[in-house]
GROMACS .gro file of C-alpha atoms in nm:
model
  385
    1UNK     CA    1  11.673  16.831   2.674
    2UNK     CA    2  11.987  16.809   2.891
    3UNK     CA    3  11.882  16.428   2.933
    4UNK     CA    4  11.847  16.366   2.561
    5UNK     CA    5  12.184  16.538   2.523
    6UNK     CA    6  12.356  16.268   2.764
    7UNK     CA    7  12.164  16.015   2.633
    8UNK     CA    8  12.334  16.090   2.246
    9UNK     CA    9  12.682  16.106   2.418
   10UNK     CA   10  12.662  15.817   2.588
   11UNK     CA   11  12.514  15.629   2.291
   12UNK     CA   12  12.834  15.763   2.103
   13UNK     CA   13  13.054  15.667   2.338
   14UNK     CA   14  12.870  15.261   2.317
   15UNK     CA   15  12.888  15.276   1.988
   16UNK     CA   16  13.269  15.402   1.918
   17UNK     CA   17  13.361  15.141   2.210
   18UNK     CA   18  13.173  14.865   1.988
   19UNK     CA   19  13.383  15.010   1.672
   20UNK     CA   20  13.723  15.002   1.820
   21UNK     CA   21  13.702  14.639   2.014
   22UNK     CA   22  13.986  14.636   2.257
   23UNK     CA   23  14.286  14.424   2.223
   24UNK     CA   24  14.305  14.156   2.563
   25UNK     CA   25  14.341  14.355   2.876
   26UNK     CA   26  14.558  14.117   3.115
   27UNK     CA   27  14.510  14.401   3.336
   28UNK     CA   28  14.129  14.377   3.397
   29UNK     CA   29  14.137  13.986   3.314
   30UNK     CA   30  14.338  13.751   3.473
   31UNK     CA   31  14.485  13.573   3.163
   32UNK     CA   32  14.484  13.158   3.177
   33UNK     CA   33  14.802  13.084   2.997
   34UNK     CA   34  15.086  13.273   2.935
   35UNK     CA   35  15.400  13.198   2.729
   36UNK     CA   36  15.743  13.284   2.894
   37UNK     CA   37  16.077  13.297   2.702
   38UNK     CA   38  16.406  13.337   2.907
   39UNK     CA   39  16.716  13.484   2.824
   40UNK     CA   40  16.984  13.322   2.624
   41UNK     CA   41  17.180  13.499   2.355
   42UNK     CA   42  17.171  13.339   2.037
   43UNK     CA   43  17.045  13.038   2.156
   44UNK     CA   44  16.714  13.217   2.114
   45UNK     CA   45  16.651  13.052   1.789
   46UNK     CA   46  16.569  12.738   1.958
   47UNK     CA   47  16.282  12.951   2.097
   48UNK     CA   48  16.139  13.044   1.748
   49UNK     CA   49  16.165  12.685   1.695
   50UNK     CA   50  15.933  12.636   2.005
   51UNK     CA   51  15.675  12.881   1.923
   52UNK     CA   52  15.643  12.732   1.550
   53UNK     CA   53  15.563  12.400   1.736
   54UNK     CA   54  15.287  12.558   1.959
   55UNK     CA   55  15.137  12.779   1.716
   56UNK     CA   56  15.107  12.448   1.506
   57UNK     CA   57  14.919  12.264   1.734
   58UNK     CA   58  14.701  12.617   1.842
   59UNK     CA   59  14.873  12.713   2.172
   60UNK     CA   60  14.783  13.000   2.172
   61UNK     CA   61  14.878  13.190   2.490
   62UNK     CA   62  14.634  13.480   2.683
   63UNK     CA   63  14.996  13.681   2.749
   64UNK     CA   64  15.322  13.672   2.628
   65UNK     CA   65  15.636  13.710   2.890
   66UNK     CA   66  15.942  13.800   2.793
   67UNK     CA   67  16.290  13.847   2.937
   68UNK     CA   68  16.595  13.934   2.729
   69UNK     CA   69  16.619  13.718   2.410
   70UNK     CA   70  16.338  13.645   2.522
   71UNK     CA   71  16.148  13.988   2.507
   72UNK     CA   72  16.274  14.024   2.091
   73UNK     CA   73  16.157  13.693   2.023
   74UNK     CA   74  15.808  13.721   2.232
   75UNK     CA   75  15.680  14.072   2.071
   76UNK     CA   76  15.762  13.946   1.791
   77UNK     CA   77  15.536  13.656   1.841
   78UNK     CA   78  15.259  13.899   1.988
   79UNK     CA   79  15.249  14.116   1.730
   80UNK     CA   80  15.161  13.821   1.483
   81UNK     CA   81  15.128  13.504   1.699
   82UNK     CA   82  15.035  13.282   1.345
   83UNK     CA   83  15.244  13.027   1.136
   84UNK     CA   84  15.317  13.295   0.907
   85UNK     CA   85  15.429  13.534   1.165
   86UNK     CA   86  15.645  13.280   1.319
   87UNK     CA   87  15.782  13.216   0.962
   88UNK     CA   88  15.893  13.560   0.924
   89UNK     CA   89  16.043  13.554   1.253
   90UNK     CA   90  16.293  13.313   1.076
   91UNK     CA   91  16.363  13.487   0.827
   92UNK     CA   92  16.493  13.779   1.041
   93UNK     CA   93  16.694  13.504   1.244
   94UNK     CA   94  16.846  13.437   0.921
   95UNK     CA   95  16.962  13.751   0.858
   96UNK     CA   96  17.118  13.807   1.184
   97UNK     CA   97  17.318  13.509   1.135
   98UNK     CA   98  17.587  13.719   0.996
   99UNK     CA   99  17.701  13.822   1.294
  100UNK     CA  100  17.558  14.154   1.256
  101UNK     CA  101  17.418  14.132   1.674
  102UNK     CA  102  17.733  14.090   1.777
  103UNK     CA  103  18.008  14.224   1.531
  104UNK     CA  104  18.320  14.000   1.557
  105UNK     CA  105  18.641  14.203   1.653
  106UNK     CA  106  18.991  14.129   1.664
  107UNK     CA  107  19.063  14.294   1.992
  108UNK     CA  108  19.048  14.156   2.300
  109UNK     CA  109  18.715  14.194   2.469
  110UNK     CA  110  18.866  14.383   2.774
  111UNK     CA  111  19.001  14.632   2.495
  112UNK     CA  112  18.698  14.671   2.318
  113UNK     CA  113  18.552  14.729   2.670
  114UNK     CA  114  18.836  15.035   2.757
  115UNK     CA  115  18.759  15.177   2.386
  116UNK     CA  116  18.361  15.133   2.422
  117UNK     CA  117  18.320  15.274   2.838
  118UNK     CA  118  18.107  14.981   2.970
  119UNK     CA  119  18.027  14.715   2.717
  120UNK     CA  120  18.205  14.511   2.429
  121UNK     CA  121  17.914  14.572   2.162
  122UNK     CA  122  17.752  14.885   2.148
  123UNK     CA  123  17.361  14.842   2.046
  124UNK     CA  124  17.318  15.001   1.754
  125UNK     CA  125  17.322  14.638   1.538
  126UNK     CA  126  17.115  14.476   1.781
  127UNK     CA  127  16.829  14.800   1.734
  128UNK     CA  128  16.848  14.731   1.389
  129UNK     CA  129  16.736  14.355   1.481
  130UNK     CA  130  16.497  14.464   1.707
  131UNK     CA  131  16.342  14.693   1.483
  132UNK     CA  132  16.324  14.454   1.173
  133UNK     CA  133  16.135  14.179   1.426
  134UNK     CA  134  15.883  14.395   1.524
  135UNK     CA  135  15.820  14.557   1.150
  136UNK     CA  136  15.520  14.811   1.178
  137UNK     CA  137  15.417  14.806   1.563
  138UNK     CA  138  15.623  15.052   1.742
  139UNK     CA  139  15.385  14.995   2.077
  140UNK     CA  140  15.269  14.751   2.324
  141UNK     CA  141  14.939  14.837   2.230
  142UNK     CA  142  15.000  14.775   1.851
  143UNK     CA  143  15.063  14.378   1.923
  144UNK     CA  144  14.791  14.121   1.904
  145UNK     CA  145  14.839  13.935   2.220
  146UNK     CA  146  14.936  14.132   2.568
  147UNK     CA  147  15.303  14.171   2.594
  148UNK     CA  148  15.562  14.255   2.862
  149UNK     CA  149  15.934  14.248   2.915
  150UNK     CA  150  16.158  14.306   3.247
  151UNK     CA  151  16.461  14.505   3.310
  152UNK     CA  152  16.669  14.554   3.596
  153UNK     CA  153  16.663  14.932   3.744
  154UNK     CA  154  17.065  14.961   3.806
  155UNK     CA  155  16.977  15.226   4.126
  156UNK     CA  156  16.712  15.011   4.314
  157UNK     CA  157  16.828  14.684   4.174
  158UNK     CA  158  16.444  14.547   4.108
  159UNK     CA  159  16.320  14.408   3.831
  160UNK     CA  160  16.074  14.662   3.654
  161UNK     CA  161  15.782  14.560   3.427
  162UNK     CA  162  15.723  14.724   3.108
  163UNK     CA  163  15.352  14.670   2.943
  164UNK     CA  164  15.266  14.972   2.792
  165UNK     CA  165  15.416  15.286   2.601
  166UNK     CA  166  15.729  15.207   2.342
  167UNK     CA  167  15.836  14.872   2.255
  168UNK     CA  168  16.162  14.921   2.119
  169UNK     CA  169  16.379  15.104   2.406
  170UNK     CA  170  16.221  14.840   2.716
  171UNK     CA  171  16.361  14.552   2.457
  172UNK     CA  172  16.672  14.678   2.439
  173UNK     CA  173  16.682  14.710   2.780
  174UNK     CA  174  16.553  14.390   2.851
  175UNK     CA  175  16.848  14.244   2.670
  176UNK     CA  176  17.153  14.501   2.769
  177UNK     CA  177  17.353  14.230   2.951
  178UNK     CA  178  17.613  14.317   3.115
  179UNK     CA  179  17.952  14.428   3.007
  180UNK     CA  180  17.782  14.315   2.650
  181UNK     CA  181  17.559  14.543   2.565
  182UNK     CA  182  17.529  14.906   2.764
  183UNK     CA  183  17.295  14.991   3.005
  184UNK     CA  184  16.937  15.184   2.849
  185UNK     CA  185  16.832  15.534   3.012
  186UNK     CA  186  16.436  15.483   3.025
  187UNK     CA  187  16.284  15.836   3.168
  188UNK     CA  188  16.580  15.912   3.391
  189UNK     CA  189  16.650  15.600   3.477
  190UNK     CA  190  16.926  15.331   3.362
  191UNK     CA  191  16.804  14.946   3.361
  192UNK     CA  192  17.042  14.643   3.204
  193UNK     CA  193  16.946  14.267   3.140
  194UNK     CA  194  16.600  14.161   3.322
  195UNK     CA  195  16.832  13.807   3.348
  196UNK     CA  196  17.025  13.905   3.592
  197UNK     CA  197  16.694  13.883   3.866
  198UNK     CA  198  16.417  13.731   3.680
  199UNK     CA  199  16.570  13.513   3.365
  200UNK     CA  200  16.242  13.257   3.326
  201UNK     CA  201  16.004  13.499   3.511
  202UNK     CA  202  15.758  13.242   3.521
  203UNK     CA  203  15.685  13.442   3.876
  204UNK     CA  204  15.501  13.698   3.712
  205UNK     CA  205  15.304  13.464   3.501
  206UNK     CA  206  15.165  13.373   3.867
  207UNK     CA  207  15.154  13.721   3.967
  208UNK     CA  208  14.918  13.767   3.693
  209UNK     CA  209  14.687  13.454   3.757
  210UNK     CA  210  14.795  13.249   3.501
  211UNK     CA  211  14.722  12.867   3.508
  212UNK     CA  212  14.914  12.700   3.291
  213UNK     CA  213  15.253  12.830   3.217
  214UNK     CA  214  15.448  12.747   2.881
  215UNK     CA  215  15.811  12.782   2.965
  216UNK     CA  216  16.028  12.829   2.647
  217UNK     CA  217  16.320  12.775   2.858
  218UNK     CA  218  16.682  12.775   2.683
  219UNK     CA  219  16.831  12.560   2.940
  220UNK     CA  220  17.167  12.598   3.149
  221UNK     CA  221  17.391  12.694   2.851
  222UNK     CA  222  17.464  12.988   2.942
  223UNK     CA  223  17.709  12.878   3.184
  224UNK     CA  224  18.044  12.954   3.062
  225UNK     CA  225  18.323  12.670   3.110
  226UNK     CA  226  18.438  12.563   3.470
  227UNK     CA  227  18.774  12.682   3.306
  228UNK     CA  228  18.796  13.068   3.397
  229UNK     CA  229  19.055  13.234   3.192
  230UNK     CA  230  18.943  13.584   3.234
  231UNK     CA  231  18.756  13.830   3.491
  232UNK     CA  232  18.460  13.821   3.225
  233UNK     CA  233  18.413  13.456   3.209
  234UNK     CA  234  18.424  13.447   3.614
  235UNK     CA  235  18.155  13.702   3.593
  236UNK     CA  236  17.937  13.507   3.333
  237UNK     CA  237  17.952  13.212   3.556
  238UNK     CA  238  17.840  13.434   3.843
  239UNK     CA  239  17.529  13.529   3.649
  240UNK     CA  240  17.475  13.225   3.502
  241UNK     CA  241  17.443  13.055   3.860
  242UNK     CA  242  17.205  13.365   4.052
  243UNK     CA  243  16.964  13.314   3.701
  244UNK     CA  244  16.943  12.920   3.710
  245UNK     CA  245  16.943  12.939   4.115
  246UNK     CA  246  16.600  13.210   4.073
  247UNK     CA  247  16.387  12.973   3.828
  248UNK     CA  248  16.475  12.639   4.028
  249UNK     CA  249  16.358  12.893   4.339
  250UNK     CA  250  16.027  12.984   4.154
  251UNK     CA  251  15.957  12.642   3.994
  252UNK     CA  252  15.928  12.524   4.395
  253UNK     CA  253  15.692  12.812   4.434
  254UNK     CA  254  15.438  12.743   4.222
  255UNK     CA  255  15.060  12.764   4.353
  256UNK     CA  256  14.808  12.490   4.417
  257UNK     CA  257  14.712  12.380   4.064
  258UNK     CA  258  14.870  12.608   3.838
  259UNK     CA  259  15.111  12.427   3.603
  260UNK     CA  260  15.476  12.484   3.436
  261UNK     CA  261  15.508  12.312   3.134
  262UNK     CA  262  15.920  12.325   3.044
  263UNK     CA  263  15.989  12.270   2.701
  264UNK     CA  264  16.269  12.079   2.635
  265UNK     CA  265  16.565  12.245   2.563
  266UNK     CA  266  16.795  11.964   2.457
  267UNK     CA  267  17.131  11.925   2.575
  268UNK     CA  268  17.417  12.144   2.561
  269UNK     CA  269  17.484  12.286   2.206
  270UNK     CA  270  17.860  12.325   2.103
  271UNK     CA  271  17.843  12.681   2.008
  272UNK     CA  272  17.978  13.000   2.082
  273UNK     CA  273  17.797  13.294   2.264
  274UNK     CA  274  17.835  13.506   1.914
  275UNK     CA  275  17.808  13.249   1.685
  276UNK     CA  276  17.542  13.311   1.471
  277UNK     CA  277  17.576  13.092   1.191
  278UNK     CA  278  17.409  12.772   1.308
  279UNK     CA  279  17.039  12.955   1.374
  280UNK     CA  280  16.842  12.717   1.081
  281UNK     CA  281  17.002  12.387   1.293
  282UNK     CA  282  16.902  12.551   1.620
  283UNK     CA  283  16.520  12.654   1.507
  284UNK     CA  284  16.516  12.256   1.361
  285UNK     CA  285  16.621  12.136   1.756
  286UNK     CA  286  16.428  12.382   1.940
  287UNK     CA  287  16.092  12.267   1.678
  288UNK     CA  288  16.163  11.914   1.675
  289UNK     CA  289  16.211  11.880   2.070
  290UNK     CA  290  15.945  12.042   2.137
  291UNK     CA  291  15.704  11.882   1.898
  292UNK     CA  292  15.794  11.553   2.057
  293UNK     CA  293  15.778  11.678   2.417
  294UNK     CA  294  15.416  11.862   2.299
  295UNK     CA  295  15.287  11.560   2.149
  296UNK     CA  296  15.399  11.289   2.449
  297UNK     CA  297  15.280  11.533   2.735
  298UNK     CA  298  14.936  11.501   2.497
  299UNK     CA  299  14.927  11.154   2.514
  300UNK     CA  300  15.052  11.141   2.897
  301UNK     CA  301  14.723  11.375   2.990
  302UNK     CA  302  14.509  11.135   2.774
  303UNK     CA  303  14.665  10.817   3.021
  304UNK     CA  304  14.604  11.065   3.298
  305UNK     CA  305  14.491  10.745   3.485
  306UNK     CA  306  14.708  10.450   3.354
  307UNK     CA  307  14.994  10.285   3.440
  308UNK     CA  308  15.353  10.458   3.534
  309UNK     CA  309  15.513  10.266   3.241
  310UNK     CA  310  15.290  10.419   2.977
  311UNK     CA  311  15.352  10.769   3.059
  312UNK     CA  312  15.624  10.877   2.833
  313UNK     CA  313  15.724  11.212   3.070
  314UNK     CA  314  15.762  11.289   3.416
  315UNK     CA  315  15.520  11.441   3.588
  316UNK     CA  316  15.665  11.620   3.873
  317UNK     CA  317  15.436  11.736   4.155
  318UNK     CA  318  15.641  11.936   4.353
  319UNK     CA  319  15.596  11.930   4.735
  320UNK     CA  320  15.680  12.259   4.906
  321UNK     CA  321  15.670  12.095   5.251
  322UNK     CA  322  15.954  11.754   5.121
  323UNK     CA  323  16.228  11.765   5.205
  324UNK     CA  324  16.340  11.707   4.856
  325UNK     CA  325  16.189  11.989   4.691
  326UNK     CA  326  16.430  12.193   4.621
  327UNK     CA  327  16.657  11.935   4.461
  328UNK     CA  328  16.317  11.863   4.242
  329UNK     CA  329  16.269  12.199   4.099
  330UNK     CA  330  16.678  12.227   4.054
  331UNK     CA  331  16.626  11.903   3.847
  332UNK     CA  332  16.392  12.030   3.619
  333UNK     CA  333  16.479  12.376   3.610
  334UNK     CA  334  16.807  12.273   3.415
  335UNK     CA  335  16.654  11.948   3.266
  336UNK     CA  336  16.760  11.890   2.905
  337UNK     CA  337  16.443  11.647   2.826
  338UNK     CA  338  16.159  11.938   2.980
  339UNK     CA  339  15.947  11.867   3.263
  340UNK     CA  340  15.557  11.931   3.358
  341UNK     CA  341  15.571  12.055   3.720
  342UNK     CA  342  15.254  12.117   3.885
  343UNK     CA  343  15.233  12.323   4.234
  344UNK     CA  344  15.058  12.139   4.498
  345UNK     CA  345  14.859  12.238   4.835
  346UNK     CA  346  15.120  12.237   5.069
  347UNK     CA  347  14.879  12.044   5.331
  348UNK     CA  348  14.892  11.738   5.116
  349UNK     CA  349  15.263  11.713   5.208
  350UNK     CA  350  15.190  11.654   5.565
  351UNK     CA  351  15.332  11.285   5.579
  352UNK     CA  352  15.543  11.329   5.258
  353UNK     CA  353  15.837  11.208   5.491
  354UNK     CA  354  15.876  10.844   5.648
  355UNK     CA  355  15.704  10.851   5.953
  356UNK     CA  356  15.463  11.099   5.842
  357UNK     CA  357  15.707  11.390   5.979
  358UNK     CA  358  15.726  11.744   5.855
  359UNK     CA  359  16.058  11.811   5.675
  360UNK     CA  360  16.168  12.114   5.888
  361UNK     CA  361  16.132  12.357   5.646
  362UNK     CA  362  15.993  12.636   5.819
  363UNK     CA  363  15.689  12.844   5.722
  364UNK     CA  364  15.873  13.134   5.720
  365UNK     CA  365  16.171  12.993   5.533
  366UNK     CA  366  15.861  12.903   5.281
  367UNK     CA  367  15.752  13.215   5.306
  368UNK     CA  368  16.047  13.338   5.236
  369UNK     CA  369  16.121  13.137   4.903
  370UNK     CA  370  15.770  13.240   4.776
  371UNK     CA  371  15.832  13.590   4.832
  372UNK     CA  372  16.175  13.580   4.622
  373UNK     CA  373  16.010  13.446   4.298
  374UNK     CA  374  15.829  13.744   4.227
  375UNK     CA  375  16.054  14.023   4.385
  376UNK     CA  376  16.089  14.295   4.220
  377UNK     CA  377  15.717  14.268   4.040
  378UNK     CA  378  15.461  14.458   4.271
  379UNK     CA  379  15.262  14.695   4.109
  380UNK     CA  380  15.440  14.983   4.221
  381UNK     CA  381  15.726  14.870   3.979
  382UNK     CA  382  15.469  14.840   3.683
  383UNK     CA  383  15.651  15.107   3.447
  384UNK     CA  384  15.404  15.297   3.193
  385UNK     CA  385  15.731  15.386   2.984
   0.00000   0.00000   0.00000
């Protein structure tokens, strides 16, 4: 009797499993290709641009990374990663193209600053954003496609993961940037901008296992003008350099055969860090590049074999042993035009250099470089907020 009785359980256990299919567990199965979106402000409506592109010709990723911008725009896409959901994703663009994210103010930002305690905005509009992206799913586990987001613990200064538990409060966090937005309390603990260590964090894409790594990358412009007029802009251009400095870092890092493919994020546009009036021009660039760039680097893999010449991209196989490496991934790391980078074995490099000499960059020093890409993203960071 006692075995029929486990027998029934266990048979109604099987059977509610078989009812309530589980979502994608990146956790249990290493996920193949992952989307990552970076930071970047308003800019980020090149990115919705970028995922209408991808969706169209079914990139679909097995994880969605986010930092940021980066993490409104990416659980937005998880929760409905489809034409349509991308389309509605516009539409709340739109609306935020009023200025609403950042509220224009006559004062001078160091005022606002002295009236506000630690930020110019406070994030009240930018909840309201967040909250009309991700409409009915108030959880990780509500989205379609695994999501997470980084932000920066201000105590221990690493970069914590958030994958599970409530989506709105690790956004926010995700994209409280500095002396912009104010810091998030998360269970006892205050976190700011995920930018400021991991910007692209393609690094936990490889932490992960991915293979092939979409990179919807909004390029260097961020960086505020060589022209520093104020303490804020000198502290902008301090960030903007540490972010750029990371991804060129963890582009040079990449593993034996797993591949970054950059999107293209055009070059500089003329627009202001609050502007948000130009987001239907910026969703056209950020769609149109990367269509193009999509559709070449699909012809380039079909000429795999064929000459130079007919290859319409670079393909950059970086070298971690050359002594040019590092200017490589620098390269395409702020490249206006995208880039496919693909990590090579590091034995292959051997006799990269004339003579068949080693470069002189250390194992250690390599060691080293690896190790910085994914700082901040062992397992014992892994938040469950």
């Amino acid at each position: 009797m006692a075995e029929q009785r486990v027998g029934k359980v266990r048979e109604a256990i099987l059977e509610r499993g078989r009812r309530e299919a589980p979502r994608r567990d990146t956790t249990r199965r290493k996920p193949k290709t992952a989307f990552v979106l970076s930071g970047g402000g308003n800019l980020g409506a090149m990115q919705v641009g970028m995922l209408r592109a991808l969706v169209e010709r079914d990139v679909i990723p097995d994880v969605v990374l986010g930092c940021s911008i980066g993490a409104m725009n990416g659980a937005a896409f998880a929760a409905d990663p489809t034409p349509e959901g991308v389309s509605r994703l516009i539409s709340e663009w739109d609306a935020a193209s009023t200025g609403e994210v950042m509220p224009p103010s006559r004062l001078p930002p160091a005022v606002q600053m002295l009236r506000r305690g630690s930020s110019i905005h406070d994030s009240a509009a930018l909840r309201r954003t967040v909250t009309g992206m991700l409409g009915a799913n108030e959880t990780f586990d509500d989205l379609k496609i695994p999501f997470q987001c980084n932000a920066v613990d201000v105590e221990s200064s690493i970069s914590t993961w958030f994958s599970q538990g409530e989506l709105i409060g690790p956004i926010l966090a995700s994209a409280a940037l500095p002396s912009i937005y104010p810091p998030v309390e998360i269970d006892g603990h205050t976190y700011i901008d995920g930018g400021v260590i991991e910007n692209v964090p393609i690094g936990r894409a490889v932490e992960l296992g991915c293979r092939t790594i979409y990179v919807l990358h909004l390029g260097p412009h961020g960086r505020p003008s060589h022209e520093l007029r104020r303490p804020l802009d000198a502290a902008l251009q301090a960030y903007w350099v540490a972010r750029n400095s990371q991804f060129a870092k963890d582009l040079a890092s990449l593993p034996d055969k797993v591949e970054a493919i950059v999107l293209p994020p055009g070059e500089r546009p003329d627009i202001k860090r609050d502007d948000f009036s130009q987001t239907q021009a910026l969703v056209e660039r950020g769609y149109s590049n990367a269509s193009k760039f999509l559709d070449e680097e699909s012809v380039a893999d079909r000429r795999r074999f064929a000459s130079e010449v007919l290859r319409p991209i670079e393909r950059l196989v970086l070298n971690a042993r050359s002594i040019k490496w590092r200017q490589q991934a620098s390269d395409a790391a702020n490249a206006p035009h995208g880039a496919v980078i693909t990590g090579s074995d590091s034995e292959s490099a051997e006799s990269s250099e004339p003579g068949g000499e080693s470069s002189g960059v250390s194992e250690a020093a390599l060691e080293e470089s690896v190790g910085s890409s994914l700082t901040g993203v062992d397992s014992p960071t892994e938040s469950d907020s």
